[in-house]
Amino acid sequence: MEKKLAFLGPRGTFTEEAARSLTQDQPISLVPYPSIIDVLNAVSNKEVAFGVVPMENSIEGTVNSTLDWLIHEVDLPIMAELALPITQNLLVAKREQPLPLSAITKVLSHPQAIAQSHNFLRENLPHAQIEYVNSTALAAKTVSEHPEEPWAAVGTRLNVEIYPLEFAREQIQDYSNNYTRFVLVGQEPLALPASAREKTTILVTLPEDFPGALYQVLAAFAWRKVNLSRIESRPTKKALGSYYFVIDIEQKMDDVLLPGAFAEIEAIGCQVRQLGTYPFYKLFTIKRA
């Protein structure tokens, strides 16, 4: 029986690109869901076997709804992570004659996509009205459904495969090093390709009556020479100034180093929860000339 994977939709989003990359050659059908919360709940409720959601963008930062829902609402292990290059493109409806940039009157897209292409739009389309919509895919769909209008969408290359669109300009993002981290979550085993990098993510809750506890937590990894690639605080939602710390460790769970570090951390009254130990993949993009 073919398994299902939920992704943040609609069709044509960067999350779908990530889901395709993570599950290529697997007998898995991709199902779009309208929100990150819907994706995670669908996996938690076993409507689908797996889910893919964005975790962090190199320009815009952490996707708080993903992190908070994984911490507070569901108990789903992270199974894999993919860093996907985000290349924004200016898309227009297919026509007999190409639509010049000077004729475009409106540009539709998600606010983040517009922000990531701000310089291009300001320099090349200063006359065009900017209209924000819920996703780049919705922008592409809207433009494709109104071919008589001189509109454009900012979105993914995938949209050209799905809708009757063509490129007015490719790779219009302001920064070439624009990546989004996506995570695969699920409660069933999945065969994944080998990766040169492995990560472990943990959630640490500090004791309220132990000054310097965060220093002690970091020291437990430092003297063992375990590299931490990310540490971020998130509210516990219990009291003002009360935080969890989400820590990414640059190695998979082992039998000695990490259990020893966790035991040392717990000995000072901290709570440690593993969010996953998993392979990390990174795709690359060609820089715009």
Coordinates of N, CA, C and O in Angstrom, one line a residue, residues 11 15-25 30 158 161-162:
R11 N -0.1 23.0 -4.2 CA 0.9 22.5 -5.2 C 1.8 23.6 -5.7 O 1.3 24.7 -5.9
T15 N 8.1 23.8 -0.2 CA 7.9 22.6 0.6 C 7.7 21.4 -0.2 O 8.2 20.3 0.1
E16 N 6.9 21.5 -1.3 CA 6.7 20.4 -2.2 C 8.1 20.0 -2.9 O 8.4 18.8 -3.0
E17 N 8.9 21.0 -3.3 CA 10.2 20.7 -3.8 C 11.0 19.9 -2.8 O 11.7 18.9 -3.2
A18 N 11.0 20.3 -1.6 CA 11.8 19.6 -0.6 C 11.2 18.2 -0.4 O 12.0 17.3 -0.2
A19 N 9.9 18.1 -0.3 CA 9.3 16.8 -0.2 C 9.7 15.8 -1.3 O 10.0 14.6 -1.1
R20 N 9.7 16.3 -2.5 CA 10.1 15.5 -3.7 C 11.5 15.1 -3.6 O 11.9 13.9 -3.9
S21 N 12.4 16.0 -3.1 CA 13.8 15.7 -3.0 C 14.1 14.6 -2.0 O 14.9 13.7 -2.1
L22 N 13.4 14.7 -0.8 CA 13.6 13.8 0.3 C 13.0 12.4 0.0 O 13.5 11.4 0.6
T23 N 12.1 12.3 -0.9 CA 11.4 11.0 -1.1 C 11.5 10.5 -2.5 O 10.7 9.7 -2.9
Q24 N 12.4 11.0 -3.2 CA 12.6 10.6 -4.6 C 12.8 9.1 -4.7 O 13.5 8.5 -3.8
D25 N 12.2 8.5 -5.7 CA 12.3 7.0 -5.9 C 11.6 6.2 -4.8 O 11.7 5.0 -4.7
L30 N 2.3 12.5 -2.4 CA 2.4 13.7 -1.7 C 1.0 14.4 -1.7 O 0.3 14.5 -2.7
L158 N 9.0 25.1 -10.0 CA 8.0 24.0 -10.0 C 6.6 24.5 -10.6 O 5.9 23.7 -11.2
E161 N 5.9 23.9 -14.2 CA 5.5 22.5 -14.5 C 4.0 22.3 -14.3 O 3.4 21.4 -14.9
I162 N 3.4 23.0 -13.3 CA 2.1 22.7 -12.8 C 1.0 23.6 -13.6 O 0.0 23.1 -13.9

